[in-house]
Amino acid sequence: MATPKSTFITITLSVTIIIATYLISKPVSKYGLSGALRLIWEGDHLPPHIRDCFDKLQQIDDTIKKQKKKLNRLGVTIETAKLNSVDEIQIVNNEHIPKKHYILSQVPSLHKDLGIVSSALDKVAAELDQVVNHGVAEVKRQKKELSNRVVTMMGTCDGFIQECDIDTTS
């Protein structure tokens, strides 16, 4: 006959095994066996080369956010300069043609600032192209999302350059 002490030990061991099995099966079902072992041993379920990709994408995302703020400030500056300017009417062949706003004459630093942002966005796009997805769907998704944001911002920047009538051929 079993003693109360051995019954207690048996129950405790059974409960411990059930809880341990449950706690181990959750990461195994989520990350696979190698991912679960990596999570337990190294503290991260991703292999180092995949983690490097995610870290690089995070750095690129931070850079995109900074450039977005700069681009928004430039947009506000351009709109302010347009509001502060007086539209001039030019008469050509008896037709009244409105001249473009003299944005650059009001804010000469816009030429340089737009060039810097445009160049920075080109660099971000190049960095983004260098990130290899290694067949991981989440890396591919994040890369595509960041790429779409950069393309949109480049379009906005190009629109500002055109609006300020900056010559980009030189």
XYZ file of N, CA and C in Angstrom:
510
model
N 0.828 -1.160 0.000
C 0.000 0.000 0.000
C 0.886 1.243 0.000
N 0.430 2.247 -0.731
C 1.201 3.466 -0.866
C 1.006 4.349 0.345
N 2.089 4.949 0.723
C 2.013 5.859 1.859
C 1.556 7.227 1.374
N 1.013 8.052 2.243
C 0.565 9.380 1.826
C 1.702 10.228 1.246
N 2.909 10.014 1.769
C 4.045 10.784 1.273
C 4.372 10.397 -0.166
N 4.372 9.128 -0.512
C 4.667 8.690 -1.872
C 3.542 9.084 -2.831
N 2.304 9.109 -2.362
C 1.183 9.550 -3.182
C 1.322 11.036 -3.499
N 1.708 11.807 -2.507
C 1.910 13.238 -2.709
C 3.027 13.482 -3.724
N 4.126 12.759 -3.618
C 5.248 12.886 -4.550
C 4.807 12.500 -5.954
N 4.042 11.442 -6.088
C 3.553 10.999 -7.390
C 2.662 12.057 -8.023
N 1.770 12.619 -7.253
C 0.866 13.656 -7.764
C 1.661 14.900 -8.162
N 2.618 15.289 -7.332
C 3.440 16.457 -7.623
C 4.233 16.254 -8.905
N 4.838 15.088 -9.060
C 5.590 14.787 -10.281
C 4.674 14.775 -11.503
N 3.501 14.214 -11.371
C 2.558 14.166 -12.497
C 2.138 15.571 -12.925
N 1.821 16.412 -11.959
C 1.418 17.781 -12.267
C 2.585 18.541 -12.900
N 3.788 18.357 -12.374
C 4.968 19.016 -12.923
C 5.225 18.585 -14.359
N 5.105 17.313 -14.642
C 5.315 16.806 -15.996
C 4.253 17.349 -16.947
N 3.015 17.407 -16.500
C 1.928 17.924 -17.344
C 2.160 19.400 -17.655
N 2.526 20.186 -16.644
C 2.764 21.622 -16.852
C 3.980 21.833 -17.743
N 5.057 21.075 -17.508
C 6.267 21.215 -18.328
C 5.981 20.842 -19.776
N 5.216 19.786 -19.992
C 4.858 19.378 -21.349
C 4.041 20.467 -22.039
N 3.104 21.038 -21.319
C 2.282 22.108 -21.874
C 3.140 23.324 -22.229
N 4.013 23.736 -21.298
C 4.842 24.918 -21.521
C 5.838 24.724 -22.659
N 6.310 23.520 -22.853
C 7.243 23.244 -23.948
C 6.499 23.085 -25.268
N 5.301 22.512 -25.224
C 4.564 22.278 -26.479
C 4.082 23.585 -27.120
N 3.833 24.633 -26.329
C 3.398 25.916 -26.888
C 4.448 26.512 -27.827
N 5.713 26.683 -27.384
C 6.707 27.234 -28.318
C 7.037 26.275 -29.464
N 6.950 24.973 -29.213
C 7.232 24.012 -30.286
C 6.181 24.150 -31.381
N 4.917 24.302 -30.994
C 3.869 24.447 -32.010
C 3.962 25.800 -32.715
N 4.467 26.812 -32.020
C 4.546 28.146 -32.608
C 5.804 28.326 -33.458
N 6.967 27.848 -32.976
C 8.247 28.102 -33.643
C 8.907 26.857 -34.225
N 8.331 25.696 -33.993
C 8.978 24.458 -34.417
C 9.980 24.025 -33.356
N 10.493 22.828 -33.502
C 11.390 22.286 -32.487
C 12.687 23.091 -32.403
N 13.281 23.391 -33.538
C 14.556 24.130 -33.499
C 14.346 25.546 -32.965
N 13.236 26.178 -33.327
C 12.943 27.521 -32.813
C 12.687 27.504 -31.319
N 11.981 26.472 -30.847
C 11.702 26.357 -29.416
C 12.992 26.119 -28.636
N 13.845 25.241 -29.156
C 15.129 25.001 -28.485
C 15.989 26.261 -28.485
N 15.982 26.998 -29.588
C 16.734 28.246 -29.675
C 16.164 29.265 -28.684
N 14.837 29.298 -28.554
C 14.189 30.214 -27.620
C 14.601 29.889 -26.182
N 14.603 28.612 -25.837
C 14.978 28.202 -24.482
C 16.469 28.451 -24.235
N 17.298 28.095 -25.200
C 18.753 28.157 -25.008
C 19.318 29.570 -25.192
N 18.890 30.271 -26.260
C 19.472 31.569 -26.585
C 18.561 32.748 -26.236
N 17.300 32.491 -25.972
C 16.372 33.572 -25.655
C 15.719 34.206 -26.866
N 15.952 33.643 -28.054
C 15.364 34.178 -29.281
C 15.052 32.996 -30.195
N 13.849 32.962 -30.733
C 13.454 31.833 -31.569
C 13.993 31.931 -32.991
N 14.510 33.110 -33.364
C 14.991 33.303 -34.734
C 16.489 33.012 -34.842
N 16.901 32.454 -35.977
C 18.348 32.308 -36.210
C 19.003 33.687 -36.308
N 20.290 33.777 -36.003
C 20.962 35.086 -35.990
C 20.860 35.858 -37.311
N 20.947 35.184 -38.457
C 20.891 35.913 -39.730
C 19.493 36.492 -39.985
N 18.459 35.821 -39.507
C 17.092 36.359 -39.633
C 16.896 37.517 -38.650
N 17.418 37.369 -37.445
C 17.316 38.446 -36.456
C 18.033 39.700 -36.981
N 19.182 39.510 -37.645
C 19.899 40.645 -38.226
C 19.036 41.362 -39.267
N 18.281 40.596 -40.051
C 17.386 41.203 -41.046
C 16.319 42.056 -40.366
N 15.708 41.512 -39.306
C 14.685 42.271 -38.590
C 15.278 43.530 -37.941
N 16.485 43.399 -37.391
C 17.126 44.565 -36.788
C 17.418 45.637 -37.832
N 17.898 45.222 -38.994
C 18.186 46.162 -40.079
C 16.899 46.852 -40.553
N 15.817 46.074 -40.672
C 14.529 46.659 -41.074
C 14.036 47.666 -40.028
N 14.289 47.387 -38.751
C 13.893 48.321 -37.696
C 14.690 49.615 -37.803
N 15.991 49.504 -38.091
C 16.819 50.702 -38.270
C 16.324 51.519 -39.466
N 15.984 50.830 -40.537
C 15.482 51.513 -41.731
C 14.155 52.203 -41.422
N 13.296 51.542 -40.650
C 12.011 52.130 -40.272
C 12.229 53.409 -39.461
N 13.193 53.381 -38.540
C 13.494 54.583 -37.754
C 13.981 55.720 -38.656
N 14.827 55.390 -39.627
C 15.320 56.403 -40.566
C 14.179 56.970 -41.404
N 13.272 56.098 -41.843
C 12.118 56.546 -42.634
C 11.266 57.524 -41.822
N 11.063 57.226 -40.547
C 10.267 58.112 -39.697
C 10.916 59.490 -39.575
N 12.254 59.513 -39.434
C 12.963 60.798 -39.347
C 12.826 61.578 -40.648
N 12.979 60.894 -41.780
C 12.875 61.568 -43.072
C 11.442 62.043 -43.323
N 10.469 61.293 -42.830
C 9.060 61.693 -42.979
C 8.805 63.000 -42.234
N 9.375 63.116 -41.029
C 9.223 64.360 -40.266
C 9.860 65.529 -41.016
N 11.052 65.301 -41.570
C 11.721 66.364 -42.331
C 10.893 66.755 -43.549
N 10.356 65.754 -44.238
C 9.553 66.009 -45.432
C 8.284 66.786 -45.071
N 7.664 66.443 -43.954
C 6.469 67.174 -43.507
C 6.808 68.630 -43.188
N 7.967 68.848 -42.529
C 8.382 70.217 -42.230
C 8.629 71.012 -43.513
N 9.247 70.364 -44.498
C 9.486 71.045 -45.775
C 8.166 71.381 -46.462
N 7.200 70.477 -46.374
C 5.883 70.733 -46.958
C 5.213 71.935 -46.313
N 5.319 72.028 -44.998
C 4.745 73.176 -44.289
C 5.468 74.461 -44.693
N 6.784 74.385 -44.823
C 7.567 75.556 -45.239
C 7.165 76.010 -46.631
N 6.988 75.065 -47.536
C 6.593 75.401 -48.908
C 5.210 76.043 -48.929
N 4.274 75.458 -48.201
C 2.920 76.022 -48.154
C 2.921 77.419 -47.537
N 3.729 77.602 -46.495
C 3.825 78.922 -45.866
C 4.398 79.936 -46.846
N 5.440 79.536 -47.575
C 6.049 80.446 -48.553
C 5.050 80.798 -49.652
N 4.244 79.821 -50.065
C 3.235 80.106 -51.092
C 2.179 81.069 -50.571
N 1.794 80.893 -49.334
C 0.787 81.788 -48.761
C 1.337 83.201 -48.561
N 2.625 83.291 -48.279
C 3.243 84.601 -48.059
C 3.605 85.311 -49.354
N 3.579 84.603 -50.452
C 3.961 85.223 -51.725
C 2.749 85.889 -52.357
N 3.064 86.788 -53.245
C 2.013 87.464 -53.990
C 2.100 86.953 -55.421
N 1.004 86.414 -55.902
C 1.006 85.930 -57.282
C 1.123 87.125 -58.224
N 2.020 86.978 -59.155
C 2.187 88.023 -60.151
C 1.579 87.541 -61.453
N 1.000 88.453 -62.146
C 0.407 88.146 -63.443
C 1.369 88.628 -64.520
N 1.692 87.740 -65.401
C 2.584 88.082 -66.507
C 1.734 88.168 -67.768
N 1.939 89.207 -68.542
C 1.163 89.378 -69.764
C 2.022 88.949 -70.942
N 1.587 87.905 -71.630
C 2.282 87.406 -72.811
C 1.256 87.320 -73.928
N 1.500 88.048 -75.021
C 0.591 88.058 -76.180
C -0.838 88.389 -75.755
N -0.970 89.410 -74.943
C -2.266 89.867 -74.453
C -3.012 88.810 -73.628
N -2.297 87.835 -73.086
C -2.921 86.833 -72.199
C -2.335 87.002 -70.804
N -3.188 86.895 -69.830
C -2.747 86.994 -68.441
C -2.367 85.595 -67.952
N -1.093 85.386 -67.694
C -0.602 84.085 -67.235
C -0.035 84.279 -65.833
N -0.564 83.535 -64.841
C -0.012 83.688 -63.493
C 1.392 83.069 -63.414
N 2.321 83.808 -62.796
C 3.667 83.286 -62.604
C 3.653 82.286 -61.448
N 4.671 81.446 -61.450
C 4.791 80.504 -60.335
C 5.143 81.273 -59.068
N 4.850 80.658 -57.967
C 5.229 81.253 -56.692
C 6.745 81.319 -56.597
N 7.243 82.314 -55.954
C 8.686 82.475 -55.795
C 9.110 81.866 -54.461
N 8.932 80.573 -54.371
C 9.196 79.868 -53.111
C 10.674 79.934 -52.757
N 11.533 79.649 -53.726
C 12.969 79.610 -53.435
C 13.533 80.984 -53.100
N 12.917 82.035 -53.644
C 13.411 83.369 -53.308
C 13.060 83.722 -51.861
N 11.994 83.153 -51.337
C 11.605 83.406 -49.951
C 12.370 82.509 -48.972
N 12.584 81.256 -49.373
C 13.277 80.298 -48.506
C 14.377 79.630 -49.335
N 15.531 80.263 -49.471
C 16.588 79.717 -50.324
C 17.133 78.370 -49.848
N 17.018 78.095 -48.567
C 17.548 76.832 -48.036
C 16.745 75.617 -48.501
N 15.559 75.830 -49.070
C 14.740 74.709 -49.543
C 15.463 73.882 -50.605
N 16.210 74.527 -51.460
C 16.936 73.831 -52.523
C 17.850 72.776 -51.909
N 18.635 73.194 -50.930
C 19.570 72.279 -50.265
C 18.814 71.229 -49.441
N 17.797 71.651 -48.684
C 17.067 70.739 -47.817
C 16.342 69.647 -48.608
N 15.730 70.031 -49.718
C 15.062 69.032 -50.558
C 16.073 68.067 -51.168
N 17.223 68.572 -51.544
C 18.271 67.707 -52.081
C 18.764 66.708 -51.052
N 18.912 67.163 -49.809
C 19.371 66.280 -48.731
C 18.345 65.185 -48.467
N 17.074 65.560 -48.371
C 16.024 64.563 -48.118
C 15.926 63.583 -49.284
N 15.996 64.090 -50.503
C 15.935 63.215 -51.673
C 17.092 62.219 -51.674
N 18.279 62.701 -51.370
C 19.450 61.834 -51.307
C 19.317 60.801 -50.187
N 18.818 61.241 -49.037
C 18.635 60.322 -47.908
C 17.623 59.229 -48.251
N 16.559 59.595 -48.953
C 15.561 58.590 -49.349
C 16.148 57.606 -50.353
N 17.007 58.084 -51.243
C 17.685 57.177 -52.174
C 18.569 56.185 -51.418
N 19.273 56.673 -50.399
C 20.122 55.791 -49.584
C 19.288 54.760 -48.831
N 18.151 55.201 -48.299
C 17.266 54.281 -47.579
C 16.765 53.189 -48.525
N 16.400 53.582 -49.730
C 15.928 52.594 -50.713
C 17.030 51.589 -51.041
N 18.270 52.072 -51.158
C 19.393 51.168 -51.441
C 19.631 50.215 -50.273
N 19.554 50.726 -49.039
C 19.719 49.862 -47.859
C 18.616 48.814 -47.802
N 17.422 49.226 -48.146
C 16.284 48.313 -48.119
C 16.443 47.211 -49.159
N 16.985 47.560 -50.310
C 17.224 46.555 -51.348
C 18.272 45.534 -50.922
N 19.184 45.928 -50.043
C 20.249 45.026 -49.612
C 19.790 44.007 -48.578
N 18.644 44.227 -47.956
C 18.144 43.279 -46.957
C 17.622 42.046 -47.681
N 18.151 40.882 -47.297
C 17.749 39.618 -47.911
C 16.686 38.983 -47.022
N 15.592 38.517 -47.638
C 14.493 37.983 -46.826
C 14.683 36.519 -46.419
N 15.610 35.805 -46.996
C 15.913 34.401 -46.652
C 14.672 33.517 -46.683
N 13.696 33.876 -47.491
C 12.488 33.069 -47.618
C 11.527 33.188 -46.451
N 11.735 34.169 -45.565
C 10.864 34.363 -44.405
C 9.775 35.365 -44.793
N 8.537 34.931 -44.682
C 7.396 35.744 -45.132
C 7.294 37.072 -44.373
N 7.572 37.071 -43.082
C 7.444 38.296 -42.294
C 8.498 39.329 -42.704
N 9.709 38.885 -43.003
C 10.747 39.802 -43.479
C 10.320 40.382 -44.822
N 9.810 39.529 -45.684
C 9.362 39.971 -47.011
C 8.232 40.994 -46.891
N 7.277 40.745 -45.974
C 6.146 41.651 -45.779
C 6.617 43.019 -45.267
N 7.492 43.001 -44.264
C 7.992 44.264 -43.712
C 8.801 45.035 -44.747
N 9.594 44.307 -45.505
C 10.414 44.942 -46.537
C 9.530 45.618 -47.583
N 8.458 44.940 -47.983
C 7.538 45.500 -48.978
C 6.829 46.736 -48.419
N 6.410 46.664 -47.172
C 5.726 47.794 -46.545
C 6.645 49.015 -46.468
N 7.879 48.794 -46.043
C 8.836 49.901 -45.959
C 9.153 50.454 -47.341
N 9.264 49.563 -48.308
C 9.546 49.987 -49.683
C 8.423 50.872 -50.214
N 7.183 50.491 -49.959
C 6.036 51.305 -50.405
C 6.055 52.683 -49.750
N 6.409 52.730 -48.463
C 6.478 54.020 -47.767
C 7.569 54.908 -48.363
N 8.726 54.301 -48.674
C 9.828 55.082 -49.252
C 9.434 55.617 -50.627
N 8.795 54.784 -51.441
C 8.378 55.217 -52.780
C 7.383 56.372 -52.680
N 6.447 56.289 -51.758
C 5.478 57.367 -51.559
C 6.179 58.662 -51.149
N 7.134 58.537 -50.233
C 7.867 59.720 -49.785
C 8.720 60.302 -50.903
N 9.302 59.439 -51.734
C 10.088 59.930 -52.879
C 9.200 60.702 -53.844
N 7.995 60.213 -54.057
C 7.046 60.915 -54.917
C 6.682 62.276 -54.354
N 6.474 62.330 -53.051
C 6.169 63.603 -52.397
C 7.343 64.574 -52.533
N 8.540 64.067 -52.302
C 9.744 64.904 -52.410
C 9.920 65.408 -53.853
N 9.722 64.535 -54.812
C 9.824 64.944 -56.221
C 8.771 65.996 -56.558
N 7.585 65.847 -55.980
C 6.537 66.850 -56.187
C 6.944 68.203 -55.622
N 7.568 68.203 -54.446
C 8.051 69.456 -53.857
C 9.133 70.084 -54.736
N 10.032 69.242 -55.248
C 11.110 69.744 -56.108
C 10.525 70.387 -57.359
N 9.530 69.737 -57.920
C 8.878 70.276 -59.126
C 8.121 71.560 -58.787
N 7.455 71.549 -57.655
C 6.681 72.720 -57.250
C 7.577 73.932 -57.005
N 8.783 73.694 -56.507
C 9.725 74.784 -56.259
C 10.501 75.150 -57.520
N 10.246 74.419 -58.589
C 10.888 74.676 -59.882
C 12.404 74.583 -59.782
N 12.843 73.494 -59.102
C 14.282 73.258 -58.944
C 14.760 72.458 -60.131
N 15.846 72.883 -60.705
C 16.441 72.188 -61.856
C 17.224 70.989 -61.328
N 16.804 69.791 -61.684
C 17.450 68.568 -61.207
C 18.468 68.022 -62.190
N 18.669 68.688 -63.306
C 19.603 68.179 -64.307
C 21.048 68.550 -63.983
N 21.247 69.527 -63.125
C 22.621 69.947 -62.833
C 23.228 69.143 -61.724
